[in-house]
Amino acid sequence: MYLNQSGEKFEIVFARNFFSRAAGLLFREKLNNRQCLLITQCRSVHTIGMHYNIDVVFIDAFGHITDIYYNVKPFNVLIASPEACSVVEFLGGILESFNLSKHETLFNLLDSSN
């Protein structure tokens, strides 16, 4: 998938079942700078037990951004706005240069930077 209008390609790792959603990034290898974790049916996340910062983007059912948190440090709890239904987690600091804003579509299927 391509991030927003940037044309940057990201590999999406899906967390769909109870166990993968509950664990999130805990007990997983650290994401690289072109990977993200999509947790479906999720309106809150925590970074308790994490050993690195993450960027967090909550999205609605249409993939539009509802909330953005940059460089979230370990031992924090984030709760999304009511319209959010899923969350995408990235390695901390990756998203700051992309100028994301609320109500934009987070991912595109095609590279739209051309």
PDB file of C-alpha atoms in Angstrom:
ATOM      1  CA  MET A   1       0.000   0.000   0.000  1.00  0.00           C
ATOM      2  CA  TYR A   2       1.081   3.557  -0.580  1.00  0.00           C
ATOM      3  CA  LEU A   3       0.968   6.109   2.208  1.00  0.00           C
ATOM      4  CA  ASN A   4      -1.384   8.978   1.479  1.00  0.00           C
ATOM      5  CA  GLN A   5      -0.225  11.144  -1.431  1.00  0.00           C
ATOM      6  CA  SER A   6       3.481  10.640  -0.662  1.00  0.00           C
ATOM      7  CA  GLY A   7       4.002   7.650  -2.937  1.00  0.00           C
ATOM      8  CA  GLU A   8       5.945   5.902  -0.149  1.00  0.00           C
ATOM      9  CA  LYS A   9       5.236   2.188  -0.160  1.00  0.00           C
ATOM     10  CA  PHE A  10       4.578   0.371   3.153  1.00  0.00           C
ATOM     11  CA  GLU A  11       4.158  -3.302   3.930  1.00  0.00           C
ATOM     12  CA  ILE A  12       1.082  -3.757   6.090  1.00  0.00           C
ATOM     13  CA  VAL A  13       1.125  -6.480   8.726  1.00  0.00           C
ATOM     14  CA  PHE A  14      -2.446  -7.353   9.765  1.00  0.00           C
ATOM     15  CA  ALA A  15      -3.572  -8.149  13.298  1.00  0.00           C
ATOM     16  CA  ARG A  16      -7.069  -9.573  12.883  1.00  0.00           C
ATOM     17  CA  ASN A  17      -7.588 -12.241  15.529  1.00  0.00           C
ATOM     18  CA  PHE A  18      -7.914 -11.798  19.274  1.00  0.00           C
ATOM     19  CA  PHE A  19      -4.357 -12.795  20.132  1.00  0.00           C
ATOM     20  CA  SER A  20      -2.575 -10.751  17.467  1.00  0.00           C
ATOM     21  CA  ARG A  21      -4.728  -7.698  18.265  1.00  0.00           C
ATOM     22  CA  ALA A  22      -4.142  -8.051  22.010  1.00  0.00           C
ATOM     23  CA  ALA A  23      -0.375  -8.394  21.606  1.00  0.00           C
ATOM     24  CA  GLY A  24       0.018  -5.640  19.006  1.00  0.00           C
ATOM     25  CA  LEU A  25       3.719  -4.911  18.636  1.00  0.00           C
ATOM     26  CA  LEU A  26       4.640  -6.668  21.867  1.00  0.00           C
ATOM     27  CA  PHE A  27       6.483  -9.948  21.322  1.00  0.00           C
ATOM     28  CA  ARG A  28       7.114  -9.061  17.645  1.00  0.00           C
ATOM     29  CA  GLU A  29      10.248  -8.041  15.863  1.00  0.00           C
ATOM     30  CA  LYS A  30      10.662  -4.279  15.729  1.00  0.00           C
ATOM     31  CA  LEU A  31       9.051  -2.768  12.636  1.00  0.00           C
ATOM     32  CA  ASN A  32      11.363  -1.440   9.962  1.00  0.00           C
ATOM     33  CA  ASN A  33      10.839   2.021   8.479  1.00  0.00           C
ATOM     34  CA  ARG A  34       8.629   0.679   5.666  1.00  0.00           C
ATOM     35  CA  GLN A  35       6.320  -1.555   7.703  1.00  0.00           C
ATOM     36  CA  CYS A  36       3.234  -0.879   9.765  1.00  0.00           C
ATOM     37  CA  LEU A  37       0.845  -2.918  11.879  1.00  0.00           C
ATOM     38  CA  LEU A  38      -2.895  -2.599  11.185  1.00  0.00           C
ATOM     39  CA  ILE A  39      -5.023  -3.633  14.162  1.00  0.00           C
ATOM     40  CA  THR A  40      -8.674  -4.007  13.207  1.00  0.00           C
ATOM     41  CA  GLN A  41     -11.577  -3.331  15.544  1.00  0.00           C
ATOM     42  CA  CYS A  42      -9.398  -1.269  17.868  1.00  0.00           C
ATOM     43  CA  ARG A  43     -10.038   2.163  19.373  1.00  0.00           C
ATOM     44  CA  SER A  44      -7.290   2.261  21.998  1.00  0.00           C
ATOM     45  CA  VAL A  45      -3.676   1.186  22.293  1.00  0.00           C
ATOM     46  CA  HIS A  46      -1.021   1.132  24.961  1.00  0.00           C
ATOM     47  CA  THR A  47       2.738   1.164  24.795  1.00  0.00           C
ATOM     48  CA  ILE A  48       3.273  -0.525  28.144  1.00  0.00           C
ATOM     49  CA  GLY A  49       6.196  -2.898  27.803  1.00  0.00           C
ATOM     50  CA  MET A  50       7.392  -1.372  24.532  1.00  0.00           C
ATOM     51  CA  HIS A  51      11.093  -0.641  24.126  1.00  0.00           C
ATOM     52  CA  TYR A  52      10.819   1.990  21.405  1.00  0.00           C
ATOM     53  CA  ASN A  53       8.597   4.875  20.309  1.00  0.00           C
ATOM     54  CA  ILE A  54       5.804   4.403  17.771  1.00  0.00           C
ATOM     55  CA  ASP A  55       3.663   6.609  15.554  1.00  0.00           C
ATOM     56  CA  VAL A  56      -0.056   5.829  15.864  1.00  0.00           C
ATOM     57  CA  VAL A  57      -2.827   6.641  13.381  1.00  0.00           C
ATOM     58  CA  PHE A  58      -6.455   5.781  14.101  1.00  0.00           C
ATOM     59  CA  ILE A  59      -8.709   5.404  11.056  1.00  0.00           C
ATOM     60  CA  ASP A  60     -12.434   5.108  10.440  1.00  0.00           C
ATOM     61  CA  ALA A  61     -14.221   2.407   8.434  1.00  0.00           C
ATOM     62  CA  PHE A  62     -13.360   4.214   5.174  1.00  0.00           C
ATOM     63  CA  GLY A  63      -9.633   4.537   5.942  1.00  0.00           C
ATOM     64  CA  HIS A  64      -9.812   8.231   6.799  1.00  0.00           C
ATOM     65  CA  ILE A  65      -7.550   9.494   9.568  1.00  0.00           C
ATOM     66  CA  THR A  66      -9.347  10.337  12.817  1.00  0.00           C
ATOM     67  CA  ASP A  67      -6.390  10.775  15.192  1.00  0.00           C
ATOM     68  CA  ILE A  68      -2.605  11.009  14.773  1.00  0.00           C
ATOM     69  CA  TYR A  69       0.036  10.595  17.481  1.00  0.00           C
ATOM     70  CA  TYR A  70       3.730  11.000  16.679  1.00  0.00           C
ATOM     71  CA  ASN A  71       6.633   9.395  18.549  1.00  0.00           C
ATOM     72  CA  VAL A  72       4.566   7.922  21.381  1.00  0.00           C
ATOM     73  CA  LYS A  73       6.906   6.842  24.159  1.00  0.00           C
ATOM     74  CA  PRO A  74       6.629   3.568  26.060  1.00  0.00           C
ATOM     75  CA  PHE A  75       4.130   3.330  28.943  1.00  0.00           C
ATOM     76  CA  ASN A  76       1.373   5.487  27.416  1.00  0.00           C
ATOM     77  CA  VAL A  77      -2.300   4.802  26.708  1.00  0.00           C
ATOM     78  CA  LEU A  78      -4.099   6.320  23.698  1.00  0.00           C
ATOM     79  CA  ILE A  79      -7.854   6.409  23.150  1.00  0.00           C
ATOM     80  CA  ALA A  80      -9.258   7.293  19.745  1.00  0.00           C
ATOM     81  CA  SER A  81     -12.157   9.558  18.909  1.00  0.00           C
ATOM     82  CA  PRO A  82     -15.555   7.825  18.590  1.00  0.00           C
ATOM     83  CA  GLU A  83     -15.492   7.521  14.779  1.00  0.00           C
ATOM     84  CA  ALA A  84     -12.267   5.454  14.755  1.00  0.00           C
ATOM     85  CA  CYS A  85     -12.518   1.704  14.247  1.00  0.00           C
ATOM     86  CA  SER A  86      -8.927   0.560  13.584  1.00  0.00           C
ATOM     87  CA  VAL A  87      -5.387   1.661  14.295  1.00  0.00           C
ATOM     88  CA  VAL A  88      -2.152   1.610  12.322  1.00  0.00           C
ATOM     89  CA  GLU A  89       1.172   1.598  14.169  1.00  0.00           C
ATOM     90  CA  PHE A  90       4.479   2.664  12.621  1.00  0.00           C
ATOM     91  CA  LEU A  91       8.043   2.909  13.886  1.00  0.00           C
ATOM     92  CA  GLY A  92       8.336   6.152  15.855  1.00  0.00           C
ATOM     93  CA  GLY A  93       9.295   9.258  13.898  1.00  0.00           C
ATOM     94  CA  ILE A  94       8.491   7.818  10.455  1.00  0.00           C
ATOM     95  CA  LEU A  95       5.307   9.807   9.822  1.00  0.00           C
ATOM     96  CA  GLU A  96       6.288  13.337  10.853  1.00  0.00           C
ATOM     97  CA  SER A  97       7.617  14.262   7.414  1.00  0.00           C
ATOM     98  CA  PHE A  98       4.468  13.116   5.575  1.00  0.00           C
ATOM     99  CA  ASN A  99       2.224  15.999   6.699  1.00  0.00           C
ATOM    100  CA  LEU A 100      -0.761  13.800   7.475  1.00  0.00           C
ATOM    101  CA  SER A 101      -3.957  15.443   8.625  1.00  0.00           C
ATOM    102  CA  LYS A 102      -7.316  14.353   9.959  1.00  0.00           C
ATOM    103  CA  HIS A 103      -9.969  13.262   7.450  1.00  0.00           C
ATOM    104  CA  GLU A 104      -7.392  12.357   4.771  1.00  0.00           C
ATOM    105  CA  THR A 105      -7.211   8.798   3.471  1.00  0.00           C
ATOM    106  CA  LEU A 106      -4.225   7.067   5.058  1.00  0.00           C
ATOM    107  CA  PHE A 107      -3.438   4.542   2.296  1.00  0.00           C
ATOM    108  CA  ASN A 108      -3.876   4.356  -1.466  1.00  0.00           C
ATOM    109  CA  LEU A 109      -3.766   1.172  -3.502  1.00  0.00           C
ATOM    110  CA  LEU A 110      -1.863   2.894  -6.293  1.00  0.00           C
ATOM    111  CA  ASP A 111       1.117   5.228  -6.282  1.00  0.00           C
ATOM    112  CA  SER A 112      -0.422   8.676  -6.731  1.00  0.00           C
ATOM    113  CA  SER A 113       2.811  10.671  -6.482  1.00  0.00           C
ATOM    114  CA  ASN A 114       3.330  10.647 -10.275  1.00  0.00           C
TER     115      ASN A 114
END
